[in-house]
Amino acid sequence: MTIDEIKRKLESVLSPKRFEHSLGVMDTAINLAEKYGGNVEKAALAGILHDCAREIKGQAVFELCKKYHINVDYITLAQPELLHGPVGAVIAAEEYGIEDEDVLKAIECHTTGRENMTLLDKIIFIADYIEPGRKFPGVEEVRELAYRDLNRSILLSLDNTIRYVMNKGAFIHPDTILARNFIIKESRS
Amino acid sequence: MTIDEIKRKLESVLSPKRFEHSLGVMDTAINLAEKYGGNVEKAALAGILHDCAREIKGQAVFELCKKYHINVDYITLAQPELLHGPVGAVIAAEEYGIEDEDVLKAIECHTTGRENMTLLDKIIFIADYIEPGRKFPGVEEVRELAYRDLNRSILLSLDNTIRYVMNKGAFIHPDTILARNFIIKESRS
């Protein structure tokens, strides 16, 4: 599929708001890839498609996980919205014809983060956080930082997210901690 | 060794302040074991001995880890003070003759916490946080809570610790997150 075909299909399955968000993440990811010497085409594909499974709800999510052997643990059982990354990677491959493993991996980990994030993973992760449609306390600082120091912006966004999740009394996904530790380790070396 | 012999030996290897802290943890652990129907003798032993390796510093810690096959990863390499739990469990066995696996496990995980904490693990973990010598912002709330709702007090202490570590920009130990998730899971069930 061309990127225009992908956009048309996405527009037909996502709410207008989510489609706008996806366009914002794509544009932001392209900007960041240009800034940091990443692959612009992969950034665009992962950016536009990152939420392709975000509006699959309820039992359908668990059925897709079963079908595609995606692990559901006590955390994702309690917070199934965390599954839209892994499920999105499968949908991107199956329904949008994406074969590039880098793109699929970036979609897979865009919500929780993970250890050993690639430049593309980082770009999609932070683009999702700072795209122009995002408006919440603290976003401006992360947005500004993303164009100066990618790792520091990710660390700040992870810390914000961990605080938010703690304040809700919800589970913290271990991958988010591994992502945070990895970014600190990388920044120190 | 009797508990009096353990105390005498500990007094000779720990600073007066650390020895006082150890007595405080022992007394608090005994109180909590009585309150929650735990094994008082095990609580006393794990309480008095939990920091038996806390003053082994520098290269000696890593040599003990090598000798006793204790895993050192990038987190404990950067924050070797986290090793005094696992090293302490070995010292408690080798030098203080402790054979009880429950006691050794509670010493091992008293700093980071872990998944599937036993009642004894929880008692030592929180006794270390709230013993009467501890004076830091927030300790009173946790101390009061520990005698009303053990899990809630541990969750609060973990959240405080995670915030403290984040504010320092330091690594968060994954076991601390697993401990926190486990406590939430247990409290919900």
XYZ file of C-alpha atoms in Angstrom:
378
model
C 0.000 0.000 0.000
C 1.141 3.550 -0.668
C 1.058 5.994 2.218
C -2.013 7.642 0.627
C -3.811 4.297 0.507
C -2.847 3.703 4.137
C -4.225 7.109 5.091
C -7.535 6.483 3.289
C -7.975 3.099 4.983
C -7.067 4.526 8.393
C -9.486 7.405 7.967
C -12.268 4.891 7.413
C -11.566 2.937 10.619
C -10.447 5.611 13.100
C -12.459 8.405 14.681
C -11.736 11.842 13.158
C -9.885 12.822 16.343
C -7.683 9.719 16.307
C -6.996 10.144 12.589
C -5.912 13.761 13.223
C -3.676 12.521 16.043
C -2.130 9.940 13.703
C -1.367 12.615 11.103
C 0.200 14.718 13.869
C 2.391 11.831 15.011
C 3.431 11.158 11.405
C 4.425 14.794 10.796
C 6.251 15.014 14.115
C 8.045 11.718 13.472
C 9.167 12.963 10.045
C 10.503 16.173 11.613
C 12.379 14.256 14.283
C 13.794 11.755 11.775
C 15.108 14.664 9.707
C 16.541 16.320 12.807
C 18.294 13.197 14.110
C 19.271 11.512 10.826
C 16.684 8.757 11.042
C 14.903 7.010 8.169
C 12.134 9.448 7.202
C 10.036 6.919 5.292
C 9.998 4.446 8.186
C 9.184 7.264 10.601
C 6.225 8.312 8.431
C 4.888 4.747 8.173
C 5.246 3.951 11.871
C 3.861 7.381 12.781
C 0.699 7.169 10.689
C 0.053 3.533 11.663
C 1.022 3.513 15.361
C -2.602 3.648 16.574
C -4.149 1.486 13.836
C -5.456 -0.917 16.528
C -6.343 1.733 19.138
C -10.068 1.557 18.522
C -10.406 -2.202 18.676
C -12.070 -2.689 22.061
C -13.314 -5.289 24.509
C -13.228 -8.966 23.735
C -12.000 -8.382 20.163
C -8.599 -7.314 21.513
C -8.153 -10.520 23.496
C -9.305 -12.607 20.535
C -6.663 -10.969 18.330
C -4.057 -11.619 21.030
C -5.030 -15.269 21.113
C -5.014 -15.523 17.311
C -1.588 -13.907 16.960
C 0.017 -15.394 20.097
C 0.427 -12.034 21.822
C 1.105 -12.555 25.523
C -1.602 -11.191 27.845
C -0.426 -10.928 31.457
C -2.117 -9.582 34.593
C -1.162 -6.031 33.643
C -2.565 -6.045 30.114
C -5.594 -7.989 31.333
C -6.317 -5.125 33.763
C -5.240 -2.382 31.308
C -6.059 -3.807 27.848
C -5.411 -0.432 26.194
C -1.715 -1.327 26.569
C -2.275 -4.075 23.992
C -2.901 -1.695 21.093
C 0.844 -1.513 20.431
C 1.489 -5.251 19.978
C -1.903 -5.741 18.283
C -1.232 -2.702 16.085
C 2.029 -4.225 14.856
C 0.145 -7.339 13.746
C -2.626 -5.302 12.099
C -0.049 -3.120 10.330
C 1.513 -6.265 8.877
C -1.695 -8.143 8.063
C -3.979 -5.356 6.890
C -1.607 -2.648 5.709
C 1.067 -4.885 4.208
C 3.955 -3.551 6.319
C 6.890 -5.958 6.181
C 9.597 -3.739 7.631
C 10.508 -5.136 11.050
C 11.831 -1.773 12.299
C 8.465 -0.135 11.597
C 6.538 -2.994 13.199
C 8.763 -2.945 16.304
C 8.287 0.817 16.705
C 4.502 0.372 16.548
C 4.683 -2.554 18.968
C 6.502 -0.656 21.752
C 5.146 2.855 21.260
C 3.011 2.894 24.422
C 5.153 1.197 27.059
C 8.620 1.722 25.615
C 11.148 -1.083 25.925
C 14.798 -1.829 26.619
C 17.246 -1.144 23.751
C 14.981 1.272 21.898
C 16.190 2.132 18.413
C 16.209 5.694 17.079
C 12.963 4.895 15.251
C 11.360 3.482 18.429
C 12.328 6.641 20.280
C 11.014 8.938 17.553
C 7.596 7.258 17.455
C 7.410 7.066 21.235
C 8.041 10.771 21.731
C 6.118 11.894 18.628
C 3.064 10.205 20.121
C 3.619 12.222 23.297
C 4.261 15.647 21.765
C 2.367 15.847 18.453
C 0.691 19.252 18.071
C -2.746 17.974 19.134
C -1.447 16.955 22.565
C -2.384 19.406 25.303
C -1.680 18.423 28.910
C 0.416 19.798 31.757
C 4.110 19.422 31.011
C 3.818 18.680 27.292
C 5.431 21.971 26.234
C 8.637 21.235 28.121
C 8.921 17.757 26.577
C 8.042 19.104 23.118
C 10.741 21.739 23.259
C 13.281 19.261 24.651
C 12.561 16.664 21.952
C 14.246 18.848 19.338
C 17.282 19.522 21.543
C 17.961 16.269 23.382
C 15.908 13.236 22.352
C 16.962 11.054 25.302
C 16.272 13.735 27.883
C 12.827 14.363 26.395
C 12.022 10.650 26.558
C 13.272 10.421 30.145
C 11.070 13.358 31.119
C 8.029 11.877 29.368
C 8.624 8.496 31.038
C 8.962 10.124 34.460
C 5.733 12.068 33.841
C 3.965 8.875 32.797
C 5.242 6.867 35.773
C 4.080 9.611 38.168
C 0.679 9.704 36.448
C 0.275 5.929 36.711
C 1.412 5.930 40.355
C -1.079 8.658 41.228
C -3.840 6.490 39.736
C -2.682 3.476 41.785
C -2.390 1.502 38.545
C 0.203 -1.076 37.511
C 3.466 0.246 36.051
C 4.492 -1.797 33.014
C 7.976 -3.270 33.577
C 8.930 -2.378 29.973
C 8.480 1.294 30.878
C 11.055 0.909 33.656
C 13.426 -0.991 31.349
C 13.020 1.793 28.769
C 13.777 4.433 31.400
C 16.817 2.585 32.752
C 18.087 2.070 29.199
C 17.797 5.769 28.375
C 19.702 6.705 31.557
C 22.362 4.095 30.802
C 22.710 5.360 27.224
C 22.910 8.979 28.347
C 25.679 8.164 30.835
C 27.859 6.229 28.406
C 24.012 -18.634 67.373
C 21.525 -17.265 69.876
C 19.996 -13.871 69.182
C 22.203 -12.401 71.930
C 25.323 -13.807 70.265
C 24.108 -12.389 66.937
C 23.630 -8.984 68.538
C 27.117 -9.010 70.072
C 28.725 -9.944 66.760
C 26.711 -7.348 64.861
C 27.598 -4.653 67.381
C 31.273 -5.355 66.708
C 30.978 -4.966 62.895
C 28.355 -2.224 62.482
C 28.589 1.459 63.323
C 26.681 2.404 66.499
C 24.066 4.154 64.359
C 23.546 1.133 62.110
C 23.381 -1.179 65.098
C 20.701 1.042 66.655
C 18.813 0.973 63.356
C 19.028 -2.836 63.300
C 17.601 -3.042 66.826
C 14.810 -0.693 65.717
C 13.990 -2.853 62.708
C 14.003 -5.979 64.879
C 11.611 -4.462 67.423
C 9.330 -3.104 64.705
C 9.360 -6.434 62.864
C 8.415 -8.244 66.087
C 5.521 -5.816 66.647
C 4.277 -6.257 63.083
C 4.605 -10.052 63.223
C 2.498 -10.045 66.405
C -0.044 -7.720 64.812
C -0.391 -9.727 61.577
C 0.080 -13.273 62.918
C 3.555 -13.752 61.456
C 6.388 -15.828 62.898
C 7.872 -13.594 65.609
C 11.177 -15.452 65.866
C 11.826 -15.253 62.124
C 10.862 -11.578 62.141
C 13.358 -10.905 64.950
C 16.181 -12.742 63.172
C 15.588 -11.153 59.771
C 15.098 -7.761 61.424
C 18.320 -7.750 63.429
C 20.361 -9.198 60.544
C 18.878 -7.378 57.536
C 21.777 -4.903 57.289
C 24.590 -7.272 58.315
C 26.353 -6.579 54.987
C 25.479 -2.873 54.771
C 28.938 -1.673 55.754
C 30.897 -3.853 53.375
C 31.997 -1.339 50.759
C 33.849 -0.941 47.493
C 35.570 -3.835 45.786
C 34.837 -6.207 48.691
C 31.151 -6.225 47.742
C 31.866 -7.277 44.170
C 34.323 -9.937 45.349
C 31.650 -11.418 47.608
C 29.185 -11.352 44.701
C 31.675 -13.231 42.554
C 32.417 -15.748 45.316
C 28.746 -16.451 46.012
C 27.485 -16.205 42.409
C 25.308 -13.161 43.078
C 24.321 -11.518 39.798
C 25.682 -7.991 39.298
C 23.924 -6.112 36.501
C 24.264 -2.554 35.205
C 21.966 -1.275 37.951
C 23.803 -2.825 40.900
C 27.121 -1.967 39.271
C 26.066 1.703 39.299
C 24.301 1.471 42.682
C 26.256 -1.213 44.610
C 24.445 -0.351 47.858
C 21.536 -2.365 46.384
C 23.705 -5.478 46.769
C 23.678 -5.439 50.572
C 20.410 -7.415 50.555
C 21.636 -10.398 48.510
C 25.115 -10.225 50.060
C 23.533 -9.918 53.513
C 21.572 -13.132 52.976
C 24.817 -14.970 52.233
C 26.624 -13.427 55.229
C 23.678 -14.261 57.495
C 23.981 -17.894 56.414
C 27.772 -18.165 56.422
C 28.718 -16.044 59.429
C 25.628 -16.102 61.601
C 24.543 -19.670 60.940
C 21.056 -18.818 59.655
C 19.597 -21.783 57.781
C 15.966 -20.683 57.571
C 15.212 -19.908 53.927
C 12.330 -17.572 54.823
C 14.658 -15.418 56.929
C 17.370 -15.409 54.258
C 14.858 -14.463 51.530
C 13.511 -11.579 53.605
C 17.047 -10.245 54.093
C 17.788 -10.713 50.400
C 14.860 -8.623 49.126
C 14.555 -6.042 51.901
C 15.850 -3.102 49.833
C 14.286 -3.551 46.409
C 11.263 -5.669 47.267
C 10.259 -8.432 44.869
C 7.271 -10.133 43.273
C 5.324 -12.568 45.497
C 6.545 -11.111 48.781
C 5.693 -13.264 51.800
C 4.304 -11.798 55.018
C 7.819 -11.962 56.484
C 9.317 -10.190 53.426
C 6.722 -7.447 53.795
C 7.310 -7.060 57.517
C 11.078 -6.664 57.142
C 10.689 -4.357 54.132
C 8.374 -1.959 55.930
C 10.079 -2.274 59.351
C 13.266 -1.052 57.649
C 11.332 1.954 56.358
C 9.470 2.916 59.544
C 11.611 1.857 62.553
C 11.607 4.596 65.225
C 15.003 5.980 64.171
C 13.739 6.846 60.677
C 12.993 10.527 60.257
C 12.193 11.802 56.758
C 9.239 13.498 55.077
C 6.311 11.122 54.785
C 7.550 8.488 57.235
C 4.833 9.224 59.821
C 2.027 8.455 57.361
C 3.617 5.138 56.366
C 4.371 4.271 60.006
C 0.788 4.827 61.067
C -0.554 2.949 58.039
C 1.735 -0.067 58.623
C -0.292 -1.025 61.700
C -3.627 -0.615 59.936
C -3.075 -1.883 56.393
C 0.265 -3.535 55.647
C -0.193 -3.614 51.868
C -1.230 0.029 51.663
C 1.757 1.069 53.745
C 4.111 -0.872 51.471
C 2.504 0.629 48.368
C 2.932 4.121 49.798
C 6.569 3.467 50.736
C 7.284 2.046 47.264
C 5.661 5.055 45.589
C 7.722 7.386 47.801
C 10.894 5.477 46.928
C 10.161 5.438 43.196
C 9.540 9.209 43.242
C 12.761 9.754 45.189
C 14.787 7.655 42.730
C 13.171 9.402 39.729
C 13.972 12.816 41.178
C 17.616 11.752 41.447
C 17.640 10.556 37.821
C 18.812 7.135 39.035
C 17.875 3.664 37.804
C 14.679 2.145 39.180
C 15.213 -1.510 40.091
C 12.724 -3.689 38.172
C 12.101 -5.770 41.326
C 10.689 -2.642 42.975
C 8.129 -2.342 40.178
C 7.313 -6.059 40.366
C 6.857 -5.667 44.140
C 4.551 -2.692 43.620
C 2.491 -4.421 40.928
C 2.210 -7.517 43.123
C 0.932 -5.506 46.094
C -1.690 -3.803 43.908
C -2.724 -7.154 42.421
C -2.993 -8.701 45.893
C -4.993 -5.755 47.231
C -7.468 -6.010 44.343
C -8.097 -9.736 44.658
